[in-house]
Structure formats: structure tokens, C-alpha cells
């Protein structure tokens, strides 16, 4: 079954290509600590209203390739994106949603 994630983001003057929006999925251990198993990038699908842009991804192919079963937890993060950054996290800015 396809799991579709859709997120509306207010960009406050930024362009959709100025950020990366990712879903980090994983599991919790017995102490409630999150252990990531993978990430999926959400891509802009178009504006909704004003400066709000809708981002979306589908996890069906990714899930089946990792053989993920059972209860999973999801976290969303956004961070600056630019082709001239030497590393995706170089700017040192990240917002967990």
C-alpha cells in the first residue's frame, strides 16, 4: 500500500529549491529513543496559497526495498539547500517539524 506524505510549508520569501524537506523514518527502542532506518526527500508539487508550498513524497517503493514491517515512526526536517554547499548540513541550520 502506498504511504503518501504531504506537507504544506510557509517559505517566508524563500523559493522551494532553497530548502530540502525530508522524512526520516525509523523505530523506537525500549527506552523511547529514535533509531533512523532511512530518509525520503519530499519534492515541491506547487503553491497552495500565498507563500505556502506543498511538498510530497510516496514511500511505497522505498518501504518495499527495505522490507520494513511493523510499527514505524516518522520525523520531518527542513534545512537549507544550495548546489554550492559542500555538504547538505554545512549551513548548520535545521528545523524539525
mmCIF file of C-alpha atoms in Angstrom, residues 30-63:
data_model
loop_
_atom_site.group_PDB
_atom_site.id
_atom_site.type_symbol
_atom_site.label_atom_id
_atom_site.label_comp_id
_atom_site.label_asym_id
_atom_site.label_seq_id
_atom_site.Cartn_x
_atom_site.Cartn_y
_atom_site.Cartn_z
ATOM 1 C CA UNK A 30 12.528 0.143 24.596
ATOM 2 C CA UNK A 31 13.775 3.435 26.110
ATOM 3 C CA UNK A 32 11.898 5.530 23.540
ATOM 4 C CA UNK A 33 14.996 6.536 21.559
ATOM 5 C CA UNK A 34 14.534 7.040 17.838
ATOM 6 C CA UNK A 35 16.701 4.935 15.504
ATOM 7 C CA UNK A 36 16.584 6.105 11.873
ATOM 8 C CA UNK A 37 16.338 3.495 9.121
ATOM 9 C CA UNK A 38 16.212 5.790 6.105
ATOM 10 C CA UNK A 39 15.123 9.081 4.595
ATOM 11 C CA UNK A 40 12.871 10.169 1.774
ATOM 12 C CA UNK A 41 13.011 13.624 0.197
ATOM 13 C CA UNK A 42 9.742 15.480 -0.277
ATOM 14 C CA UNK A 43 9.519 17.421 -3.537
ATOM 15 C CA UNK A 44 7.530 20.598 -4.183
ATOM 16 C CA UNK A 45 4.303 19.955 -6.062
ATOM 17 C CA UNK A 46 3.169 23.557 -6.362
ATOM 18 C CA UNK A 47 1.938 26.560 -4.444
ATOM 19 C CA UNK A 48 -1.264 26.415 -2.417
ATOM 20 C CA UNK A 49 -1.975 29.962 -1.189
ATOM 21 C CA UNK A 50 0.302 32.935 -0.600
ATOM 22 C CA UNK A 51 3.794 31.751 0.279
ATOM 23 C CA UNK A 52 2.690 28.234 1.217
ATOM 24 C CA UNK A 53 4.158 25.477 -0.957
ATOM 25 C CA UNK A 54 3.019 21.855 -0.877
ATOM 26 C CA UNK A 55 5.717 19.165 -0.699
ATOM 27 C CA UNK A 56 5.013 15.471 -1.269
ATOM 28 C CA UNK A 57 6.575 12.011 -1.411
ATOM 29 C CA UNK A 58 5.345 8.422 -1.671
ATOM 30 C CA UNK A 59 7.041 5.747 0.412
ATOM 31 C CA UNK A 60 5.777 2.587 -1.324
ATOM 32 C CA UNK A 61 8.914 1.753 -3.354
ATOM 33 C CA UNK A 62 11.312 2.784 -0.614
ATOM 34 C CA UNK A 63 9.452 0.795 2.025
#
